[in-house]
Amino acid sequence: MSNIIEITTLDASEVAVYSRLTEAQLRNKLEPEKGLFIAESPKVIKSALESGCQPISLLTTHKHIDGQARELIARCGNIPIYTGADDLLANLTGYELTRGVLCAMRRPVEKSVSDVVDGARRIVVIDNVVNATNTGAIFRAAAALGIDAVLMTPTCCDPLNRRSVRVSMGTVFQIPWTYIGTTCGDWPQKGMSQLRELGFKTMAMALSDRAIPLDDPRLKLEPKLAIVMGTEGDGLEHSTIDLCDYVVKIPMRNGVDSLNVAAAASVAFWELV
């Protein structure tokens, strides 16, 4: 029988990972091998398990033990299954929106850039995108529209942030990703040099007088292309734009000059893949 443990308070030390630890504490950058993340909903947890992520514990309501969580419990082995009343667990932020199942998991070992882009033709570089919803949406679009890999600059939101994982619908576990550099000083010069060494031409999605339209035929002819998307507010830094091989914009109408970064990424992925 599974190791089912009843809890009566969210102050219990056993469930601190769900109720009290911040995203920064979960990530544990000082000791990456101890880093955790939270996956929500059976579908997302299943995707994480299929990608090889290691479960540490599950948290679910009584009714889901023989319902939504039943298959997950069977797959996860003898890990602790914490459970409690609906009204208790509803005090967890967002819990009622997740079909009643949370799973604490070990963070996967971060891969090298060369390993992640090996064999890739189309990749996206997410530069300084700090909103978890946008990060998750870009991952979902990348997986759905055929992008081969995702790279993130050091200042980006963590893709394993709880909200990012949820918005991505688990696609953060389906598409290869890693960080391009570990400190702010690694981007853009060092990162761009690395991409060139790996055979990629780079295109900055940006409003610029020298920008070419997204449907310019030269872009599709590139054998290996990295699509660089900038932050939600100001977009890409001029230093990044200047280092890219192309500057590209989506033709607009009705006086609109730009789209949300996740929407713009989706349009670019569709056109270039």
Short mmCIF file of C-alpha atoms in Angstrom, two decimals:
data_model
loop_
_atom_site.label_atom_id
_atom_site.label_comp_id
_atom_site.label_asym_id
_atom_site.label_seq_id
_atom_site.Cartn_x
_atom_site.Cartn_y
_atom_site.Cartn_z
CA MET A 1 0.00 0.00 0.00
CA SER A 2 1.21 3.50 -0.78
CA ASN A 3 2.63 5.64 2.01
CA ILE A 4 -0.47 7.80 2.61
CA ILE A 5 -0.06 10.41 5.35
CA GLU A 6 -2.93 12.52 6.72
CA ILE A 7 -2.17 16.17 7.47
CA THR A 8 -4.32 18.51 9.54
CA THR A 9 -2.32 21.72 9.16
CA LEU A 10 -0.30 23.36 6.40
CA ASP A 11 2.24 24.33 9.04
CA ALA A 12 3.46 20.72 9.17
CA SER A 13 7.15 20.54 8.24
CA GLU A 14 6.46 17.69 5.83
CA VAL A 15 4.46 19.92 3.49
CA ALA A 16 6.64 23.05 3.74
CA VAL A 17 7.73 22.43 0.15
CA TYR A 18 4.14 23.11 -0.93
CA SER A 19 3.07 25.74 1.55
CA ARG A 20 6.04 27.85 2.66
CA LEU A 21 9.12 27.57 0.45
CA THR A 22 9.60 30.36 -2.09
CA GLU A 23 10.52 29.70 -5.72
CA ALA A 24 14.09 30.78 -4.93
CA GLN A 25 14.27 28.35 -1.99
CA LEU A 26 12.91 25.54 -4.12
CA ARG A 27 15.45 26.20 -6.85
CA ASN A 28 18.35 26.22 -4.35
CA LYS A 29 21.00 27.75 -6.62
CA LEU A 30 23.72 27.32 -3.98
CA GLU A 31 23.20 23.54 -4.00
CA PRO A 32 21.61 22.69 -7.37
CA GLU A 33 21.57 18.97 -6.65
CA LYS A 34 19.03 19.67 -3.88
CA GLY A 35 16.78 21.85 -6.04
CA LEU A 36 13.06 21.07 -6.30
CA PHE A 37 10.07 22.24 -8.28
CA ILE A 38 6.32 21.79 -8.00
CA ALA A 39 4.26 20.24 -10.79
CA GLU A 40 0.48 20.73 -10.77
CA SER A 41 -2.33 18.59 -12.24
CA PRO A 42 -2.21 14.96 -13.35
CA LYS A 43 -1.40 15.83 -16.99
CA VAL A 44 1.59 17.99 -16.11
CA ILE A 45 2.89 15.56 -13.48
CA LYS A 46 2.62 12.71 -15.99
CA SER A 47 4.67 14.70 -18.53
CA ALA A 48 7.34 15.34 -15.90
CA LEU A 49 7.50 11.66 -14.95
CA GLU A 50 7.75 10.60 -18.60
CA SER A 51 10.69 12.98 -19.07
CA GLY A 52 12.53 11.26 -16.22
CA CYS A 53 11.95 13.72 -13.38
CA GLN A 54 12.17 12.16 -9.92
CA PRO A 55 9.12 12.59 -7.64
CA ILE A 56 9.72 13.32 -3.95
CA SER A 57 6.14 13.48 -2.65
CA LEU A 58 2.53 14.02 -3.71
CA LEU A 59 -0.13 16.19 -2.12
CA THR A 60 -3.78 15.56 -2.91
CA THR A 61 -7.27 15.64 -1.43
CA HIS A 62 -8.99 12.52 -0.09
CA LYS A 63 -11.29 12.15 -3.10
CA HIS A 64 -8.43 12.12 -5.61
CA ILE A 65 -6.53 9.24 -4.01
CA ASP A 66 -8.81 6.83 -5.83
CA GLY A 67 -9.57 9.31 -8.60
CA GLN A 68 -7.33 11.80 -10.44
CA ALA A 69 -4.22 10.79 -8.48
CA ARG A 70 -4.68 7.03 -8.60
CA GLU A 71 -2.48 6.37 -11.65
CA LEU A 72 0.19 8.80 -10.43
CA ILE A 73 0.34 7.14 -7.01
CA ALA A 74 0.85 3.78 -8.69
CA ARG A 75 3.67 5.15 -10.85
CA CYS A 76 5.53 7.02 -8.13
CA GLY A 77 6.40 4.09 -5.90
CA ASN A 78 6.66 4.37 -2.13
CA ILE A 79 7.01 8.14 -1.84
CA PRO A 80 4.93 10.01 0.80
CA ILE A 81 1.37 10.79 -0.33
CA TYR A 82 0.17 13.70 1.81
CA THR A 83 -3.58 14.18 1.95
CA GLY A 84 -6.09 16.33 3.76
CA ALA A 85 -9.55 17.83 3.65
CA ASP A 86 -10.62 20.01 0.72
CA ASP A 87 -11.05 23.13 2.84
CA LEU A 88 -7.54 22.74 4.30
CA LEU A 89 -5.76 22.26 1.00
CA ALA A 90 -7.79 25.05 -0.64
CA ASN A 91 -5.72 27.46 1.46
CA LEU A 92 -2.77 26.75 -0.82
CA THR A 93 -2.60 29.49 -3.45
CA GLY A 94 -4.05 28.27 -6.72
CA TYR A 95 -4.67 24.77 -5.41
CA GLU A 96 -8.33 24.64 -6.42
CA LEU A 97 -7.31 25.34 -10.02
CA THR A 98 -5.03 22.32 -10.37
CA ARG A 99 -7.42 19.36 -10.32
CA GLY A 100 -6.34 18.61 -6.79
CA VAL A 101 -2.87 17.07 -7.24
CA LEU A 102 0.58 18.57 -6.59
CA CYS A 103 3.92 16.80 -6.89
CA ALA A 104 7.30 17.90 -5.51
CA MET A 105 10.08 16.75 -7.84
CA ARG A 106 13.86 16.96 -8.13
CA ARG A 107 15.11 19.50 -10.63
CA PRO A 108 16.71 17.74 -13.61
CA VAL A 109 20.44 18.14 -14.15
CA GLU A 110 21.04 21.17 -16.37
CA LYS A 111 22.43 20.30 -19.80
CA SER A 112 25.07 22.11 -21.82
CA VAL A 113 24.09 24.41 -24.68
CA SER A 114 25.83 22.16 -27.22
CA ASP A 115 23.92 19.11 -26.00
CA VAL A 116 20.57 20.90 -26.09
CA VAL A 117 20.97 22.24 -29.64
CA ASP A 118 22.62 19.14 -31.10
CA GLY A 119 20.82 18.40 -34.37
CA ALA A 120 18.53 21.44 -34.04
CA ARG A 121 17.57 23.64 -37.00
CA ARG A 122 15.32 26.18 -35.30
CA ILE A 123 15.80 27.34 -31.72
CA VAL A 124 14.55 30.25 -29.65
CA VAL A 125 16.64 32.36 -27.30
CA ILE A 126 14.50 33.99 -24.58
CA ASP A 127 16.31 37.11 -23.39
CA ASN A 128 15.37 38.63 -20.02
CA VAL A 129 11.73 37.51 -20.11
CA VAL A 130 10.80 37.60 -16.43
CA ASN A 131 7.07 36.90 -16.48
CA ALA A 132 6.28 33.26 -15.67
CA THR A 133 3.10 33.27 -17.76
CA ASN A 134 4.97 34.48 -20.84
CA THR A 135 7.74 31.96 -20.28
CA GLY A 136 5.28 29.09 -20.06
CA ALA A 137 3.37 30.31 -23.11
CA ILE A 138 6.56 30.54 -25.19
CA PHE A 139 7.48 26.97 -24.25
CA ARG A 140 4.02 25.74 -25.19
CA ALA A 141 4.19 27.49 -28.56
CA ALA A 142 7.72 26.23 -29.18
CA ALA A 143 6.71 22.63 -28.56
CA ALA A 144 3.49 22.92 -30.56
CA LEU A 145 5.01 24.67 -33.58
CA GLY A 146 8.18 22.66 -34.03
CA ILE A 147 10.97 24.63 -32.37
CA ASP A 148 13.79 22.21 -31.58
CA ALA A 149 15.20 23.77 -28.40
CA VAL A 150 14.91 26.73 -26.03
CA LEU A 151 17.81 28.72 -24.60
CA MET A 152 17.42 31.36 -21.90
CA THR A 153 19.70 34.18 -20.85
CA PRO A 154 20.69 34.27 -17.15
CA THR A 155 18.12 36.95 -16.25
CA CYS A 156 15.10 34.97 -17.48
CA CYS A 157 12.32 33.52 -15.38
CA ASP A 158 12.92 29.92 -14.31
CA PRO A 159 10.97 27.60 -16.66
CA LEU A 160 10.33 25.32 -13.68
CA ASN A 161 8.63 28.13 -11.80
CA ARG A 162 5.30 26.70 -10.63
CA ARG A 163 3.20 29.05 -12.79
CA SER A 164 5.44 28.66 -15.83
CA VAL A 165 5.14 24.87 -15.67
CA ARG A 166 1.36 25.11 -15.37
CA VAL A 167 0.94 27.59 -18.26
CA SER A 168 3.21 25.49 -20.46
CA MET A 169 0.89 22.51 -19.91
CA GLY A 170 3.95 20.37 -19.21
CA THR A 171 5.79 21.19 -22.44
CA VAL A 172 8.80 22.38 -20.41
CA PHE A 173 9.41 18.64 -20.00
CA GLN A 174 9.00 17.86 -23.70
CA ILE A 175 11.38 20.30 -25.38
CA PRO A 176 15.13 20.53 -24.63
CA TRP A 177 16.19 23.72 -22.80
CA THR A 178 19.00 25.24 -20.83
CA TYR A 179 20.57 28.58 -19.92
CA ILE A 180 23.07 30.22 -22.27
CA GLY A 181 25.52 31.47 -19.68
CA THR A 182 25.39 31.62 -15.89
CA THR A 183 25.90 35.34 -15.22
CA CYS A 184 24.68 38.56 -16.81
CA GLY A 185 28.15 39.08 -18.29
CA ASP A 186 27.78 35.94 -20.42
CA TRP A 187 25.16 37.59 -22.67
CA PRO A 188 25.10 38.84 -25.32
CA GLN A 189 28.74 38.72 -26.50
CA LYS A 190 29.77 35.31 -25.18
CA GLY A 191 26.40 33.74 -25.93
CA MET A 192 26.29 35.05 -29.48
CA SER A 193 29.83 33.79 -30.10
CA GLN A 194 28.81 30.36 -28.86
CA LEU A 195 25.80 30.28 -31.17
CA ARG A 196 27.99 31.22 -34.14
CA GLU A 197 30.47 28.48 -33.25
CA LEU A 198 27.57 26.03 -33.23
CA GLY A 199 26.60 27.12 -36.75
CA PHE A 200 23.57 29.29 -35.99
CA LYS A 201 22.62 32.54 -37.65
CA THR A 202 20.75 34.79 -35.25
CA MET A 203 17.69 36.97 -35.81
CA ALA A 204 16.52 39.63 -33.35
CA MET A 205 12.76 40.17 -33.17
CA ALA A 206 12.78 43.95 -32.78
CA LEU A 207 11.39 47.25 -34.06
CA SER A 208 14.20 48.81 -36.03
CA ASP A 209 14.72 50.88 -39.17
CA ARG A 210 16.80 48.05 -40.59
CA ALA A 211 14.32 45.29 -39.74
CA ILE A 212 13.18 42.99 -42.53
CA PRO A 213 9.70 41.41 -42.57
CA LEU A 214 9.23 38.00 -40.99
CA ASP A 215 8.34 36.45 -44.33
CA ASP A 216 11.63 37.48 -45.98
CA PRO A 217 12.69 34.35 -47.94
CA ARG A 218 16.29 34.54 -46.71
CA LEU A 219 15.21 33.49 -43.25
CA LYS A 220 13.67 30.20 -44.31
CA LEU A 221 16.76 29.37 -46.33
CA GLU A 222 19.00 29.47 -43.27
CA PRO A 223 19.91 25.89 -42.27
CA LYS A 224 20.28 26.80 -38.58
CA LEU A 225 18.50 29.82 -37.14
CA ALA A 226 18.21 31.17 -33.59
CA ILE A 227 15.17 33.41 -32.96
CA VAL A 228 16.01 35.93 -30.23
CA MET A 229 13.00 37.26 -28.28
CA GLY A 230 13.28 40.16 -25.83
CA THR A 231 11.78 41.22 -22.54
CA GLU A 232 8.13 42.18 -22.13
CA GLY A 233 8.64 45.91 -21.72
CA ASP A 234 11.53 47.34 -23.72
CA GLY A 235 12.36 44.39 -25.94
CA LEU A 236 15.94 43.51 -26.80
CA GLU A 237 18.90 45.65 -25.80
CA HIS A 238 20.59 47.53 -28.65
CA SER A 239 23.81 45.63 -27.90
CA THR A 240 22.00 42.35 -28.56
CA ILE A 241 20.30 43.59 -31.71
CA ASP A 242 23.62 44.86 -33.12
CA LEU A 243 25.21 41.42 -32.71
CA CYS A 244 22.45 39.54 -34.57
CA ASP A 245 22.74 38.60 -38.24
CA TYR A 246 19.18 39.73 -38.95
CA VAL A 247 16.71 42.13 -37.38
CA VAL A 248 13.14 41.04 -38.05
CA LYS A 249 9.69 42.45 -37.45
CA ILE A 250 6.15 41.18 -37.87
CA PRO A 251 4.24 43.43 -40.32
CA MET A 252 1.44 45.20 -38.43
CA ARG A 253 -1.77 47.03 -39.28
CA ASN A 254 -4.09 49.59 -37.69
CA GLY A 255 -1.28 51.48 -36.00
CA VAL A 256 -0.28 48.59 -33.73
CA ASP A 257 3.49 48.41 -33.42
CA SER A 258 4.04 45.18 -31.50
CA LEU A 259 2.58 42.06 -29.92
CA ASN A 260 2.99 40.46 -26.51
CA VAL A 261 6.26 38.51 -26.51
CA ALA A 262 4.51 35.12 -26.33
CA ALA A 263 2.14 36.01 -29.18
CA ALA A 264 5.02 37.35 -31.29
CA ALA A 265 6.99 34.17 -30.63
CA SER A 266 4.08 32.03 -31.81
CA VAL A 267 3.81 33.98 -35.07
CA ALA A 268 7.57 33.73 -35.66
CA PHE A 269 7.65 30.00 -34.93
CA TRP A 270 4.79 29.30 -37.31
CA GLU A 271 6.39 31.28 -40.14
CA LEU A 272 9.96 30.03 -39.76
CA VAL A 273 9.36 26.35 -39.03
#
